[in-house]
PDB file of C-alpha atoms and ligand atoms in Angstrom:
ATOM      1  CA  UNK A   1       7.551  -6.587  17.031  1.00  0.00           C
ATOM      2  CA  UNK A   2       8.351  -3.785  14.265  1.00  0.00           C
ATOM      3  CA  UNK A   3       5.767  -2.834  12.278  1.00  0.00           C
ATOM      4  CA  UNK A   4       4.572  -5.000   9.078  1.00  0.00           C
ATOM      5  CA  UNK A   5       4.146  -2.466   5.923  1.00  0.00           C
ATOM      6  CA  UNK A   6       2.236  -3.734   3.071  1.00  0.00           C
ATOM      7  CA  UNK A   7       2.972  -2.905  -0.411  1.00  0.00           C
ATOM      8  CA  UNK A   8       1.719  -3.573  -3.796  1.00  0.00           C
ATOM      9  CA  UNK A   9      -0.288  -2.225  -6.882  1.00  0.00           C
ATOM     10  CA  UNK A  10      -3.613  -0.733  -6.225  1.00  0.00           C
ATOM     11  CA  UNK A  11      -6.220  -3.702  -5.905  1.00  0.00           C
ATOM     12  CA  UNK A  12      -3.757  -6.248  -5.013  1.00  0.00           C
ATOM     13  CA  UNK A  13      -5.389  -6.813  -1.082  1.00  0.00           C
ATOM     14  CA  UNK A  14      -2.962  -4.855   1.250  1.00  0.00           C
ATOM     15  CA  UNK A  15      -6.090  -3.282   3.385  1.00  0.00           C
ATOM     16  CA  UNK A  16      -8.158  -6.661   3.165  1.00  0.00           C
ATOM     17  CA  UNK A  17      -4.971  -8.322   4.058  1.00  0.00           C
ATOM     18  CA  UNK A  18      -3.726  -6.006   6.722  1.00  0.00           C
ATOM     19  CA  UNK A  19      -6.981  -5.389   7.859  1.00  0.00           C
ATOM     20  CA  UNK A  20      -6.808  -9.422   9.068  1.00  0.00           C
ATOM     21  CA  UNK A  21      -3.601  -9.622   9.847  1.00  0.00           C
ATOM     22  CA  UNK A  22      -3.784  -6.805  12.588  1.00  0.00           C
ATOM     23  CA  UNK A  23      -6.756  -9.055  14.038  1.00  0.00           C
ATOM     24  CA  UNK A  24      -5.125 -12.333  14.138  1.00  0.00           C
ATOM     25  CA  UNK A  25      -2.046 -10.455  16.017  1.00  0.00           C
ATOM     26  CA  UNK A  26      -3.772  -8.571  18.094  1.00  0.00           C
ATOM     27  CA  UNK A  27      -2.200  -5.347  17.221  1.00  0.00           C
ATOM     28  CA  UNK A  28      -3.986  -2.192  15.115  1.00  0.00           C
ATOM     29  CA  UNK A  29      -4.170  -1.706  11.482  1.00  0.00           C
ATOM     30  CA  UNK A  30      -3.242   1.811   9.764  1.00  0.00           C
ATOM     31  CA  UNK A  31      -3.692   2.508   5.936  1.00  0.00           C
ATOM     32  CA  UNK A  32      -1.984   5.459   4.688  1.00  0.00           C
ATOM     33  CA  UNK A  33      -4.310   6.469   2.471  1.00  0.00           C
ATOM     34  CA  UNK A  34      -6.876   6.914   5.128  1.00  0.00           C
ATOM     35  CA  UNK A  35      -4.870   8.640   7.475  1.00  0.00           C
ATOM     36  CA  UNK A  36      -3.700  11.308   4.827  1.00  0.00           C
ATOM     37  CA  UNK A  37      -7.472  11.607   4.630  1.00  0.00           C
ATOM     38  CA  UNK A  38      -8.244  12.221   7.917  1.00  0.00           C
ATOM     39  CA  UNK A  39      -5.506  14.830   8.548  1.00  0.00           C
ATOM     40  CA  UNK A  40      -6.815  16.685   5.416  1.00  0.00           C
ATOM     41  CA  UNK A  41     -10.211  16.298   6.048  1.00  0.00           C
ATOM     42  CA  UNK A  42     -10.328  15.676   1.897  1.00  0.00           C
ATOM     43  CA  UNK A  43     -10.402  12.452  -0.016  1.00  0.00           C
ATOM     44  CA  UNK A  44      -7.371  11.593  -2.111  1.00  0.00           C
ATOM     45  CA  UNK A  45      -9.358  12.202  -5.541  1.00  0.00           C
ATOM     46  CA  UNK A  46     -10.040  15.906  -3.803  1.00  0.00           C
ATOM     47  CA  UNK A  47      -6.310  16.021  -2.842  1.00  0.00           C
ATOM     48  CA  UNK A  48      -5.123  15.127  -6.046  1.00  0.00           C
ATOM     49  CA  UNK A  49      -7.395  17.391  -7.684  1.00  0.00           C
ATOM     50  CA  UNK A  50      -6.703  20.545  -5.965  1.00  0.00           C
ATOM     51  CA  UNK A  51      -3.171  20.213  -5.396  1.00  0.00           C
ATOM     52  CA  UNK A  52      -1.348  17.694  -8.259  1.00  0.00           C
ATOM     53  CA  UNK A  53       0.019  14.018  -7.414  1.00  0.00           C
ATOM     54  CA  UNK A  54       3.297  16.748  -6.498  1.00  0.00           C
ATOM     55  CA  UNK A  55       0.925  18.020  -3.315  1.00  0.00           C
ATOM     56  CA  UNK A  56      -0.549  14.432  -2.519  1.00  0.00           C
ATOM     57  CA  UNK A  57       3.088  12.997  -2.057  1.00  0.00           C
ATOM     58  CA  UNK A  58       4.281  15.340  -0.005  1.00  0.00           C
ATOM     59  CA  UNK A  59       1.465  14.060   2.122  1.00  0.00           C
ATOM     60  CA  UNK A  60       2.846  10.834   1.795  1.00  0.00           C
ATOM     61  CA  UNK A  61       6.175  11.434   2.927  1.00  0.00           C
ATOM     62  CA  UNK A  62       4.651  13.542   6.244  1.00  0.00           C
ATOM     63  CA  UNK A  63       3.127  10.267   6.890  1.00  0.00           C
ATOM     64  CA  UNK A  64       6.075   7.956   6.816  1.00  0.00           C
ATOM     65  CA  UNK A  65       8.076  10.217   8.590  1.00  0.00           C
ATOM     66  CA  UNK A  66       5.230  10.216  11.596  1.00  0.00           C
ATOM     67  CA  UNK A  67       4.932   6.373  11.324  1.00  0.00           C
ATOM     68  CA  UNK A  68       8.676   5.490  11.650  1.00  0.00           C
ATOM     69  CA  UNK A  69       9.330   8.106  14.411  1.00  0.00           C
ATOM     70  CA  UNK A  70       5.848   7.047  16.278  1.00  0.00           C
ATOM     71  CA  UNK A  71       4.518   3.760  15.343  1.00  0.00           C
ATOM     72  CA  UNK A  72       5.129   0.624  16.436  1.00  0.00           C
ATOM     73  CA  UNK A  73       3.916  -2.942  16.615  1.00  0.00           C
ATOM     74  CA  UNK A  74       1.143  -2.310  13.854  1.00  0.00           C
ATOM     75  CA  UNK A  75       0.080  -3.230  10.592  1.00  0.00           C
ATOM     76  CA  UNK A  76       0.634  -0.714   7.988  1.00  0.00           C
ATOM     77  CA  UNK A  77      -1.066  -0.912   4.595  1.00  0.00           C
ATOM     78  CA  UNK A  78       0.675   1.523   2.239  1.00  0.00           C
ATOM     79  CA  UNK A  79      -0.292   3.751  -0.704  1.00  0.00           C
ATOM     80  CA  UNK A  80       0.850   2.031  -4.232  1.00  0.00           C
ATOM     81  CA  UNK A  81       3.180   4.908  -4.848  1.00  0.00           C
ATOM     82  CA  UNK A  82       4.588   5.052  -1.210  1.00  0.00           C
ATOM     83  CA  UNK A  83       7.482   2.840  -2.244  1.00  0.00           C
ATOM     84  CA  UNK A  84       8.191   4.609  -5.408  1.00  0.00           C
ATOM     85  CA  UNK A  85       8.699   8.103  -3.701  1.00  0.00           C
ATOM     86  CA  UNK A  86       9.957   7.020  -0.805  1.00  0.00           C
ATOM     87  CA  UNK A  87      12.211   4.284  -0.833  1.00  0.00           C
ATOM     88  CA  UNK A  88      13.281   4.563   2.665  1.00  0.00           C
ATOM     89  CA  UNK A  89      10.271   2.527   3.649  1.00  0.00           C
ATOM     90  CA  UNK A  90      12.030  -0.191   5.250  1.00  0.00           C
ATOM     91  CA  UNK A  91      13.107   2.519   8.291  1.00  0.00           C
ATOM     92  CA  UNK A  92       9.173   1.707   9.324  1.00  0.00           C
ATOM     93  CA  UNK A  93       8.979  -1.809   9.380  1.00  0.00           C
ATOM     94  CA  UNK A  94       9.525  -5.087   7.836  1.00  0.00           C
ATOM     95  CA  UNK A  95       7.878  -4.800   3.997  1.00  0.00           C
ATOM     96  CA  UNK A  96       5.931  -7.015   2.361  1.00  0.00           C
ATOM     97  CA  UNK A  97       5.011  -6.896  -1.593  1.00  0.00           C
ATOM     98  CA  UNK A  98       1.616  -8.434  -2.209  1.00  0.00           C
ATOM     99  CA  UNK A  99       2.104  -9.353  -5.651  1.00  0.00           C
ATOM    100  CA  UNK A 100      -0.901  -9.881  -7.720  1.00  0.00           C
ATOM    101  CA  UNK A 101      -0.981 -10.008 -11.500  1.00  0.00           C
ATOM    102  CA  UNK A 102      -2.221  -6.863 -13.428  1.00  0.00           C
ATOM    103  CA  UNK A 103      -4.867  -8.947 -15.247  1.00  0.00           C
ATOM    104  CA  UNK A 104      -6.641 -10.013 -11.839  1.00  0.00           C
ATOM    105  CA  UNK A 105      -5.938  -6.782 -10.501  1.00  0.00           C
ATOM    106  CA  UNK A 106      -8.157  -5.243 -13.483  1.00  0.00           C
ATOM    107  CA  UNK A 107     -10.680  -8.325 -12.438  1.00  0.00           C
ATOM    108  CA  UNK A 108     -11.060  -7.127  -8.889  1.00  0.00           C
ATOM    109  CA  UNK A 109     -11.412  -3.418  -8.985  1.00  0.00           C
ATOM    110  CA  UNK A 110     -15.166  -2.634  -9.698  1.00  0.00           C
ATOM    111  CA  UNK A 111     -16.445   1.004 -10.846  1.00  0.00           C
ATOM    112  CA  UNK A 112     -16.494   2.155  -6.998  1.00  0.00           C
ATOM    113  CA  UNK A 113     -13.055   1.066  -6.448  1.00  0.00           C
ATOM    114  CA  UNK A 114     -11.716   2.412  -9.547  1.00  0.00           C
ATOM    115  CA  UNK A 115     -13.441   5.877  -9.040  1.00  0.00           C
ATOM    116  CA  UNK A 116     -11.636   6.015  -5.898  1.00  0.00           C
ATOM    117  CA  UNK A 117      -8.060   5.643  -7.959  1.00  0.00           C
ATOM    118  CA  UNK A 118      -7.050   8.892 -10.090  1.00  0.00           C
ATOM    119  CA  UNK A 119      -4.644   6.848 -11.222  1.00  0.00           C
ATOM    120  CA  UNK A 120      -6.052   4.049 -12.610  1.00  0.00           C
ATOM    121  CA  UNK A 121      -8.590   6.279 -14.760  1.00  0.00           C
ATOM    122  CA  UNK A 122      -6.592   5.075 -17.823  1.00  0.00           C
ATOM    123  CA  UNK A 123      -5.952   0.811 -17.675  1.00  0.00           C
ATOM    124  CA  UNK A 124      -3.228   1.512 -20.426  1.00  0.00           C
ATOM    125  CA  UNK A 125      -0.997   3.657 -18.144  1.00  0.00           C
ATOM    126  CA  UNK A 126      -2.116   1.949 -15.059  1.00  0.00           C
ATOM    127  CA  UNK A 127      -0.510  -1.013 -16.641  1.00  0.00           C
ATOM    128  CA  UNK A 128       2.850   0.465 -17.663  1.00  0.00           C
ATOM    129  CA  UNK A 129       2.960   2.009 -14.035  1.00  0.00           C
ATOM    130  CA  UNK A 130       2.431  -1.515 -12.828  1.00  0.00           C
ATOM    131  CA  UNK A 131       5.282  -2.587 -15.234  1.00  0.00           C
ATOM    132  CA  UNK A 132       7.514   0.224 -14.327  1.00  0.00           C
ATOM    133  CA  UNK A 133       6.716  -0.313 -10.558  1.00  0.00           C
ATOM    134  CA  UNK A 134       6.801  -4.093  -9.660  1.00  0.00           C
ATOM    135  CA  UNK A 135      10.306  -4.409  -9.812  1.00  0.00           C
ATOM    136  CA  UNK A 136      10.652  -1.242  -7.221  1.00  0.00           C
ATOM    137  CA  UNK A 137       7.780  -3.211  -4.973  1.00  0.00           C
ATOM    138  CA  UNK A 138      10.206  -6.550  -5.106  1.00  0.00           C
ATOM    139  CA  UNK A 139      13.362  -4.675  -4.569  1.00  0.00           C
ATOM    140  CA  UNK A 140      12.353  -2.389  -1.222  1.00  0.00           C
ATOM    141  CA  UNK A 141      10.414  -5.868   0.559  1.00  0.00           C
ATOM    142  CA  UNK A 142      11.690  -8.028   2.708  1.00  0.00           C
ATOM    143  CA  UNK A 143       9.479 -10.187   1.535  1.00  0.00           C
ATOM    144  CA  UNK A 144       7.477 -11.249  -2.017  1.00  0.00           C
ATOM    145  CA  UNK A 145       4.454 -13.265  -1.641  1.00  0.00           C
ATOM    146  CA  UNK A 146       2.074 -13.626  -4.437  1.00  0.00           C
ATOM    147  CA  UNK A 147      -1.200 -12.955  -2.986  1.00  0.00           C
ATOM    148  CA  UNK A 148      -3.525 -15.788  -4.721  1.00  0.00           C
ATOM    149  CA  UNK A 149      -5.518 -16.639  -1.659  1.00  0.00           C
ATOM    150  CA  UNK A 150      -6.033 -14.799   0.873  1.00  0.00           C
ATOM    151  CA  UNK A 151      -5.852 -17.007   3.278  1.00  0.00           C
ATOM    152  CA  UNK A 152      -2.446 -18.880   2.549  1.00  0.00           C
ATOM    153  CA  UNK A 153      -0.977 -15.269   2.380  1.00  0.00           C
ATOM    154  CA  UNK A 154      -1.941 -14.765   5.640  1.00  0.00           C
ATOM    155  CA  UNK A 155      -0.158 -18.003   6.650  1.00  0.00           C
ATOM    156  CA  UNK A 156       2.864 -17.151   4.729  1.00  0.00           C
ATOM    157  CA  UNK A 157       3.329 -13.609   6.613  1.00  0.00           C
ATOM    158  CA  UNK A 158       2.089 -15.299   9.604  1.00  0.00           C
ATOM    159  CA  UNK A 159       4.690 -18.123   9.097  1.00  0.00           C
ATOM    160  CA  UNK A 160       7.663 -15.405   8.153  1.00  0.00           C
ATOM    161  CA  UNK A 161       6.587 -12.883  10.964  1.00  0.00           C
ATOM    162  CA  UNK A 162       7.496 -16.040  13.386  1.00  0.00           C
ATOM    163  CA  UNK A 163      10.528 -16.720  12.443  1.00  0.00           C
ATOM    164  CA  UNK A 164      12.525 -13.452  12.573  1.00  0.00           C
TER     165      UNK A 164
HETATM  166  C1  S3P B   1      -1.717   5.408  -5.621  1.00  0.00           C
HETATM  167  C2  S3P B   1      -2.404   4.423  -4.958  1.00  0.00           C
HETATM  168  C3  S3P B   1      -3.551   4.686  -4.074  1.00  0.00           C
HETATM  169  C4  S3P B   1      -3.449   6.108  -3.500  1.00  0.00           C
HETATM  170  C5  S3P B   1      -3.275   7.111  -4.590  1.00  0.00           C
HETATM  171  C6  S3P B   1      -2.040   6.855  -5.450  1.00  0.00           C
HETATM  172  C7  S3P B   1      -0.586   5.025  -6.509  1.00  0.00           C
HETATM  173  O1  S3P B   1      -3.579   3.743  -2.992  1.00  0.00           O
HETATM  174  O2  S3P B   1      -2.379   6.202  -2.605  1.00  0.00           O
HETATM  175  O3  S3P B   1      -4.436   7.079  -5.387  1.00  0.00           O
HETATM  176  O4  S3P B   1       0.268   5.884  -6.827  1.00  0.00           O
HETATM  177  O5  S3P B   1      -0.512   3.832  -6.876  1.00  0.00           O
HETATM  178  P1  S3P B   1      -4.005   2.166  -3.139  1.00  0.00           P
HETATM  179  O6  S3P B   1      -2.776   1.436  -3.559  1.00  0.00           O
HETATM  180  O7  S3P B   1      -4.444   1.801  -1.773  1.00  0.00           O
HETATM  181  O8  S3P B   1      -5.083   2.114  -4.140  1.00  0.00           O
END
C-alpha cells in the first residue's frame, strides 16, 4: 500500500479522519504539522512568528521530501497549504481532498482551534484563501469526497483504498 495523504482547508477533519483511518488499517498516522513541530521543537504559531509563512514552508517542503523518500504504508494528514506550495504531493501517496464547506468549517473551529491557526486570525481572508484554494485541493487529489459524516467518509476511502 502507498501512503494515503489527506488534504483540505483547515478544520475540515484530515487528523480526526486520518487519525481513524490509520486504526482501522492497521498502519500509523503522521500529521505534518506535528512533525514540523517536533523537529523544531516550536509550535507553528512560534514558527510563523519568528521566521514568516516564507520560513514555515520551507519546513513544509523538508517534510515532503522526507515522507516520499522514507515513508510508506501510512496515513498522512497534511498542512492546508501543503498542496498549494507543493504541488508535487502526489509523489507521496494517493491524495485525498476532504472537502467541507467554509460555513461549517467556521462552525467547527472553536477559540482553541482557531488560536492554533495564524491564518485563520482574519475569517474574511481565511475565506478568500479557501476560495482561491479549493480548486488547487480538487485538482492535485486523486480523490474528492465531501466529508459530511465522518463515518461514511471513512467508508468511501475505505471503499476506494480497496479497489486500486
Ligand atoms: C495552514 C494550515 C495549518 C498549518 C499552518 C498553515 C494553511 O494546518 O499548516 O497554520 O496554510 O492552511 P491545518 O490545515 O492542519 O490547520
Amino acid at each position: 500500500m502507498s501512503n494515503i495523504i489527506l488534504t483540505g482547508f483547515m478544520g475540515s477533519g484530515k487528523s480526526t479522519i486520518g487519525r481513524m483511518l490509520a486504526k482501522r488499517l492497521k498502519s500509523y498516522f503522521l500529521d505534518t504539522d506535528s512533525l514540523i513541530e517536533t523537529f523544531e521543537n516550536k509550535s507553528i504559531t512560534q514558527i510563523f512568528k519568528e521566521e514568516g509563512e516564507e520560513g514555515f514552508r520551507e519546513k513544509e517542503r523538508y517534510c515532503f521530501e522526507w515522507l516520499r523518500d522514507n515513508v510508506k504504508n501510512s496515513v498522512v494528514s497534511v498542512g492546508g497549504g501543503f498542496p498549494v506550495f507543493i504541488p508535487q504531493i502526489r509523489e507521496a501517496g494517493f491524495v485525498i481532498y476532504l472537502k467541507v464547506p467554509f460555513s461549517e468549517i467556521v462552525k467547527r473551529l472553536n477559540k482553541k482551534e482557531l488560536s492554533k491557526r495564524p491564518l485563520f486570525q482574519d475569517i474574511k481572508r481565511a475565506k478568500e484563501l479557501y476560495e482561491k484554494r479549493d480548486e488547487i485541493y480538487s485538482k492535485l487529489a486523486h480523490l474528492t469526497i465531501e466529508n459530511k459524516d465522518i463515518q461514511k467518509t471513512l467508508q468511501e476511502i475505505l471503499k476506494a483504498i480497496n479497489g486500486t
